[in-house]
GROMACS .gro file of C-alpha atoms in nm:
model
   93
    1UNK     CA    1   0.018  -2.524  16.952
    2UNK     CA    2   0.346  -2.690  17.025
    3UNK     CA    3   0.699  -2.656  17.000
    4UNK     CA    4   0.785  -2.708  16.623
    5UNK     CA    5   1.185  -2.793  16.570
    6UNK     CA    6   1.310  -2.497  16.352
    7UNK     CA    7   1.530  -2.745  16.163
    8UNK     CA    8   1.312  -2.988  16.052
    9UNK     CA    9   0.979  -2.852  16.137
   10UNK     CA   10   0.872  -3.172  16.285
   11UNK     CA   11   0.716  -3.133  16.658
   12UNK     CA   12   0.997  -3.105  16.952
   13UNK     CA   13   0.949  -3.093  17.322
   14UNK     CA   14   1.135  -2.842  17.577
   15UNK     CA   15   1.430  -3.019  17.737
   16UNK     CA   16   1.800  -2.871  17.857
   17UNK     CA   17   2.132  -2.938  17.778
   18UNK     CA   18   2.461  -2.800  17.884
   19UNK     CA   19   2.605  -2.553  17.620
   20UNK     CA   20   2.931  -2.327  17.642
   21UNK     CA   21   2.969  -1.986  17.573
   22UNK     CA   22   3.235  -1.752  17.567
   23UNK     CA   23   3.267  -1.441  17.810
   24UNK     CA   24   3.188  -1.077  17.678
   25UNK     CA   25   3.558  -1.025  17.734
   26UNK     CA   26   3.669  -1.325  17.565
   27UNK     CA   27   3.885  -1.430  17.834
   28UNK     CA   28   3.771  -1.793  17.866
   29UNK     CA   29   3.475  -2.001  17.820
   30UNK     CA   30   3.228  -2.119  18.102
   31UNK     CA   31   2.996  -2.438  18.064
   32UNK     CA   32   2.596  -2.339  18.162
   33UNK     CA   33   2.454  -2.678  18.289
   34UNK     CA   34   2.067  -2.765  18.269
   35UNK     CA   35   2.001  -2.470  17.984
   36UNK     CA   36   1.638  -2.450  17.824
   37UNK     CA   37   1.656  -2.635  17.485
   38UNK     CA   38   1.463  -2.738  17.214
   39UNK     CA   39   1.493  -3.118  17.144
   40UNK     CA   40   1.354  -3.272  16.822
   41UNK     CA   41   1.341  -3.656  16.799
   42UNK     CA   42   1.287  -3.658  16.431
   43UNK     CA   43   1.602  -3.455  16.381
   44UNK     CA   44   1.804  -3.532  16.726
   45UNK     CA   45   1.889  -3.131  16.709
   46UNK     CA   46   1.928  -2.990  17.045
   47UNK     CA   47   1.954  -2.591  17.070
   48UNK     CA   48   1.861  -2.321  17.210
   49UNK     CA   49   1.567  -2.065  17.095
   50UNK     CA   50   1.687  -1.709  17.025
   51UNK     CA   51   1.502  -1.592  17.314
   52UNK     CA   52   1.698  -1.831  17.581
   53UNK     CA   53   2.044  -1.716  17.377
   54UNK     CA   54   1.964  -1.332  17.457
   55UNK     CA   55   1.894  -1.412  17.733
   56UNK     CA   56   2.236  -1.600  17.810
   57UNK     CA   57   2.465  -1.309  17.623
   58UNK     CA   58   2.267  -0.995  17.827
   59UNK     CA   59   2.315  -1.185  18.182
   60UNK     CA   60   2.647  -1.243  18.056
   61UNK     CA   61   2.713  -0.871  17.972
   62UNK     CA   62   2.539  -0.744  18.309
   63UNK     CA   63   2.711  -0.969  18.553
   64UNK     CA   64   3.060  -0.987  18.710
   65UNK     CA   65   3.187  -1.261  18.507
   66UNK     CA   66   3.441  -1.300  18.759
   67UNK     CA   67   3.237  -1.449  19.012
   68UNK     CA   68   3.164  -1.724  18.749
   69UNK     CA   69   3.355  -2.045  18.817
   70UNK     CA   70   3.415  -2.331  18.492
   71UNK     CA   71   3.065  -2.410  18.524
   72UNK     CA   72   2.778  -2.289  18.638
   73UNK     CA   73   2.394  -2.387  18.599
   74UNK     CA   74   2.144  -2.206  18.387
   75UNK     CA   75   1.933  -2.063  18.704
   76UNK     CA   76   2.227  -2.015  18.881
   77UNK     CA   77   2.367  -1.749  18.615
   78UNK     CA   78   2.016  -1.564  18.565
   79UNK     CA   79   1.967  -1.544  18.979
   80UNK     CA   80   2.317  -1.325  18.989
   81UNK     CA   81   2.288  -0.998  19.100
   82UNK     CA   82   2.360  -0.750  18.804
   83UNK     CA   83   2.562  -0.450  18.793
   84UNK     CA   84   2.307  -0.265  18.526
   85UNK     CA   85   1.988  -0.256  18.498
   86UNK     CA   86   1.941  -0.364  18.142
   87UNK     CA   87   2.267  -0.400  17.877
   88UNK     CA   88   2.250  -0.092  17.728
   89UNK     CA   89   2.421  -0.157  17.415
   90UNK     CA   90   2.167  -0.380  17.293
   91UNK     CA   91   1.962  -0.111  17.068
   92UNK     CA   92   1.763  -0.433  16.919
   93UNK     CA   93   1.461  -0.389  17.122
   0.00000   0.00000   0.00000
């Protein structure tokens, strides 16, 4: 089965985009080129699965953030080296 746009529910395809997020601090913002997306031609939403966000914000938590420039691609922030093993504040899972 295939990717089904959670907006519409018509059939999307895996595709990136850049996206911005904010730093667990909340010091500044940082741009995360060539993320994993969900893009619907139906609906023209792009955006990211819940899955690809956690996986953003616990990188983001585990990481020194300081070593993170403006911008920085989406394989770039999920090779850095992290200073926990897991975030341990995330008592989802």
């Amino acid at each position: 089965m295939g990717i089904i746009c959670e907006w519409c529910g018509n059939p999307g395809e895996n595709g990136e985009n850049s996206v911005y997020w904010e730093l667990p601090d909340g010091t500044r913002a940082i741009q995360i080129t060539e993320t994993p997306a969900v893009v619907c031609d139906t609906c023209k939403m792009v955006y990211q699965t819940d899955e690809v966000t956690k996986e953003i914000e616990d990188q983001l938590f585990l990481v020194d953030t300081k070593k993170i420039g403006k911008s920085i691609s989406f394989k770039e922030l999920m090779a850095m080296p992290r200073l926990l093993k897991r975030n341990y504040f995330d008592f989802t899972s």
